[in-house]
Short mmCIF file of C-alpha atoms in Angstrom, two decimals:
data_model
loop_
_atom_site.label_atom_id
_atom_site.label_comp_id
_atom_site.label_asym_id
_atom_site.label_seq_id
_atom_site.Cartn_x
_atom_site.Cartn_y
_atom_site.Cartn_z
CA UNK A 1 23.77 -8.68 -8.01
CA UNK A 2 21.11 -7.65 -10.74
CA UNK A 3 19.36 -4.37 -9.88
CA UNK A 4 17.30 -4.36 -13.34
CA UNK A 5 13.49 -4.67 -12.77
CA UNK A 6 11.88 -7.45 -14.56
CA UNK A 7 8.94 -6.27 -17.06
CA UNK A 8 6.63 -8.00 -15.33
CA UNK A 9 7.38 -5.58 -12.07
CA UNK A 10 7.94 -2.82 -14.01
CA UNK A 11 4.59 -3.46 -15.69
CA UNK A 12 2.93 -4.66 -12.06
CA UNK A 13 4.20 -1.08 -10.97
CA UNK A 14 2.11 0.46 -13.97
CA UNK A 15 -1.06 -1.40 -13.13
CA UNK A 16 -0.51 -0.82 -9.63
CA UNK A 17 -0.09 3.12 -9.46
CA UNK A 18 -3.07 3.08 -11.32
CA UNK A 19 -5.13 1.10 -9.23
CA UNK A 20 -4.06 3.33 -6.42
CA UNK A 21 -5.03 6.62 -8.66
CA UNK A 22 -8.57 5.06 -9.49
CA UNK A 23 -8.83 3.21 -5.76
CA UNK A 24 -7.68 6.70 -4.49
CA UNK A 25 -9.48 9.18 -6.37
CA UNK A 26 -12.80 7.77 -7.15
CA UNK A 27 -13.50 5.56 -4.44
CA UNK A 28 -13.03 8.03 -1.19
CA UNK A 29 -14.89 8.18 2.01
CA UNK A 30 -14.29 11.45 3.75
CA UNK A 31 -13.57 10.95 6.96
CA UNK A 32 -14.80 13.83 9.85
CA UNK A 33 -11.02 15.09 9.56
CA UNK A 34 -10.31 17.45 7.66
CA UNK A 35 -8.22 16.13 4.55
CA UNK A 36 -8.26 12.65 5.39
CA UNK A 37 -10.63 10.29 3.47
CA UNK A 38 -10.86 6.35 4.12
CA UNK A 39 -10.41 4.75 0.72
CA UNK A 40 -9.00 1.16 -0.61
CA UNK A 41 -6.22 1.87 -1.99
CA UNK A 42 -3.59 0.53 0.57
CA UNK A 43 -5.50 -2.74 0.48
CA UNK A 44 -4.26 -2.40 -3.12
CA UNK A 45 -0.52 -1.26 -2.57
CA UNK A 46 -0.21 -3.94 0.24
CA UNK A 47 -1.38 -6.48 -1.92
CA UNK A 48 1.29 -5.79 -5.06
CA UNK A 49 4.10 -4.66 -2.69
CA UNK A 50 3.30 -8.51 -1.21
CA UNK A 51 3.75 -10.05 -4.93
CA UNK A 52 6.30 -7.71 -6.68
CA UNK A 53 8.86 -7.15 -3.37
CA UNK A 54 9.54 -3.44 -1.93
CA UNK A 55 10.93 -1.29 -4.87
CA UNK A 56 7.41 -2.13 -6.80
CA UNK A 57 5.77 -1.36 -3.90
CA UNK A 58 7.69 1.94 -3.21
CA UNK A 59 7.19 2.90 -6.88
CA UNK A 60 3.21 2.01 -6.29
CA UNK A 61 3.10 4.15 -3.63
CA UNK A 62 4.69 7.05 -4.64
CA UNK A 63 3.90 7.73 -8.16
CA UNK A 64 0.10 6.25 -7.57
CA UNK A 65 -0.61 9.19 -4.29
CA UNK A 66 1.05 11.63 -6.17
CA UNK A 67 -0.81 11.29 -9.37
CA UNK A 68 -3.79 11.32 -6.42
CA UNK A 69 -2.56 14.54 -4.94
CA UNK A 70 -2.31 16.17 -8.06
CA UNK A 71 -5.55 15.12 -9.46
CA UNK A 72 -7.26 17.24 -6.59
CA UNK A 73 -6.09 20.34 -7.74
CA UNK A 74 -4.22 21.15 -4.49
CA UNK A 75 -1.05 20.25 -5.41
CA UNK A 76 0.84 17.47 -4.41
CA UNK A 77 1.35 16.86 -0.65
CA UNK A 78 4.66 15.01 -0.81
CA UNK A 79 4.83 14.13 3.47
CA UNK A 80 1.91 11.98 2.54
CA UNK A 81 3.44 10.35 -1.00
CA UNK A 82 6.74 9.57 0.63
CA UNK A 83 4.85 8.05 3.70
CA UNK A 84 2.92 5.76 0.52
CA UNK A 85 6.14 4.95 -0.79
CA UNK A 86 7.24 4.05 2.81
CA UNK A 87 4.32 1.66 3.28
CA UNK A 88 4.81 0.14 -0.13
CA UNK A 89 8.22 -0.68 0.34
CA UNK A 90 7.75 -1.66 4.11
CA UNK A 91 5.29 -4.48 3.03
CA UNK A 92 7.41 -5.39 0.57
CA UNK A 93 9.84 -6.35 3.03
CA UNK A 94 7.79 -7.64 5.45
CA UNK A 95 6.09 -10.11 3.19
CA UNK A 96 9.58 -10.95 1.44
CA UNK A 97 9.83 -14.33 2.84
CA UNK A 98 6.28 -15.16 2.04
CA UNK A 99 5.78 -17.05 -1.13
CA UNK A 100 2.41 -15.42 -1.99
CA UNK A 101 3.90 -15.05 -5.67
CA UNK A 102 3.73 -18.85 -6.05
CA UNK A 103 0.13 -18.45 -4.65
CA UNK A 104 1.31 -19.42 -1.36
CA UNK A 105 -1.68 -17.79 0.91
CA UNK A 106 -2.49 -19.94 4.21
CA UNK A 107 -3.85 -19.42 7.61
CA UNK A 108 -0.38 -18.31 8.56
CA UNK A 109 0.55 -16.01 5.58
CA UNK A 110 -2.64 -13.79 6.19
CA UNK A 111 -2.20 -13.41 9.95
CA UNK A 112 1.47 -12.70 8.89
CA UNK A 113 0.26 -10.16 5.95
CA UNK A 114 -2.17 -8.68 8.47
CA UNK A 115 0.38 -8.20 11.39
CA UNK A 116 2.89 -6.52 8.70
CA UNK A 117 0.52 -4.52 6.85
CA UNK A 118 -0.82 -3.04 10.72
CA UNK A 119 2.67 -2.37 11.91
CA UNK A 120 3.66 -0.30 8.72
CA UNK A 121 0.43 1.85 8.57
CA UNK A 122 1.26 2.85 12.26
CA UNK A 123 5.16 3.87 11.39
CA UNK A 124 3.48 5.05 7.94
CA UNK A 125 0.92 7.22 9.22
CA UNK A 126 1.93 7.65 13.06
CA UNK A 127 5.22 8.67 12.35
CA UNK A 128 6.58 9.42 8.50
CA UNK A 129 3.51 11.19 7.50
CA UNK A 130 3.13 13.61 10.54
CA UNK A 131 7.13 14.36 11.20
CA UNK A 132 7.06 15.13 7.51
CA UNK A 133 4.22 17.32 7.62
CA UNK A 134 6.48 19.29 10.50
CA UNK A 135 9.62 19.30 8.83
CA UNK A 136 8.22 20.46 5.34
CA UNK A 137 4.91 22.13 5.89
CA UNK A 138 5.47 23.46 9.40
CA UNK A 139 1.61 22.06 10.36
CA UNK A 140 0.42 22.37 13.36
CA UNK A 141 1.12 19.40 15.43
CA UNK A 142 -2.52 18.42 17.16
CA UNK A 143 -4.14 18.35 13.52
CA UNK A 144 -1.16 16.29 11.92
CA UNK A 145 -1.50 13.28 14.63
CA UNK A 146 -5.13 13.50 14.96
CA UNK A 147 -5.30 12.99 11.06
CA UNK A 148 -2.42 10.23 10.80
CA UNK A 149 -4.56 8.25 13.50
CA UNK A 150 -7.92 8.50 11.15
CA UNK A 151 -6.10 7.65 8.00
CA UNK A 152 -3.92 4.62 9.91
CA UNK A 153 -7.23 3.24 11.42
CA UNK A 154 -9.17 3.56 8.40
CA UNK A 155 -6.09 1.93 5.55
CA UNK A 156 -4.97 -0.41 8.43
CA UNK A 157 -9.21 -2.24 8.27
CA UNK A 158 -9.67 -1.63 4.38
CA UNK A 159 -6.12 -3.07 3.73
CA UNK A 160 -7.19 -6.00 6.22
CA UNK A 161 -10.44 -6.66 3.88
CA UNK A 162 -9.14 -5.53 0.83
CA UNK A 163 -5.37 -6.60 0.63
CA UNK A 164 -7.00 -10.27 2.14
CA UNK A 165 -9.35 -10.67 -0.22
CA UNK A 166 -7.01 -9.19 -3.01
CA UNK A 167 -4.41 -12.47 -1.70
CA UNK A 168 -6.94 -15.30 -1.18
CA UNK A 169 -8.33 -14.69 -4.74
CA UNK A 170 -4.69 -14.67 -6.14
CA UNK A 171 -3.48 -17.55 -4.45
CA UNK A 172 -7.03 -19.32 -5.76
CA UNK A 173 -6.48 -18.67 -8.82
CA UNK A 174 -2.34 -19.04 -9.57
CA UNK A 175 -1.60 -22.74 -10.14
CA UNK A 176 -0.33 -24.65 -7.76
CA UNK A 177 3.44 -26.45 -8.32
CA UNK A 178 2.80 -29.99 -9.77
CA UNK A 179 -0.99 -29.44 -10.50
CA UNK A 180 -0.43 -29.40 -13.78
CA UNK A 181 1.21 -32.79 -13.81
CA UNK A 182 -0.70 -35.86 -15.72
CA UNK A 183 -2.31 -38.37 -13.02
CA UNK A 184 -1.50 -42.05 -13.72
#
């Protein structure tokens, strides 16, 4: 088995960490929870971790929130960055048998894409994010679920408009197997 990334991922993972800084950093609604902001950056993630398979997606994740984190000036909250990575590399696997890299993106792909990418911001942000925040921060527990429900509402509808749009437009403009043949 070869574990070496391909330059393309490793280069997708680039371009993809810093889409999540810029989605992440610049383009942030603050939500009324404290600390929790709805932005489109998971539309983002969903969408590479979707092409480039779960380690890309993990690598998005994690090195794109934590270059978000420490941007802030706050320091870097790693419960949240590992819960990125988590979602990243979830999606990955979820959308592993999907062939959205050969601009395969149907009826069925989205509602699968859609399904995955809802299921992995609730273990994401209902679960990793919060237990982390217990085990490492010792927060208090009412604020820590209260703001993993805001942030997995809020990435859970801006991945389902972003991360659709991001795969319709891909699989629109990759060509298609055998459309580049010469008609007779």
């Amino acid at each position: 088995m070869n574990n070496k990334l391909s330059v393309k991922t490793v280069v997708a993972i680039g371009i993809g960490a810093a889409l999540f800084f810029v989605c992440g950093r610049f383009i942030a609604i603050p939500s009324p929870v404290p600390n929790t902001s709805i932005t489109i950056q998971y539309g983002v993630l969903a969408f590479m971790a979707s092409v480039f398979g779960p380690i890309a997606g993990a690598l998005i994740g994690l090195i794109g929130h934590a270059l978000v984190d420490a941007s802030w000036g706050w320091g870097i909250w790693w419960s949240w960055v590992i819960a990125s990575a988590v979602f990243g590399c979830l999606m990955g696997v979820g959308m592993r048998k999907v062939a959205l890299a050969d601009g395969v993106c149907g009826k069925k792909e989205l509602i699968r894409f859609n399904l995955t990418q809802v299921v992995c911001h609730v273990i994401c942000w209902g679960v990793v994010a919060p237990v982390l925040d217990i085990l490492i921060y010792n927060e208090p527990v009412e604020k820590l679920f209260t703001q993993g429900l805001v942030a997995g509402i809020g990435n859970a509808v801006t991945t389902a408009v972003i991360g659709t749009l991001l795969c319709v437009a891909y699989a629109k403009a990759k060509p298609q197997k055998g459309s580049l043949e010469k008609e007779d």
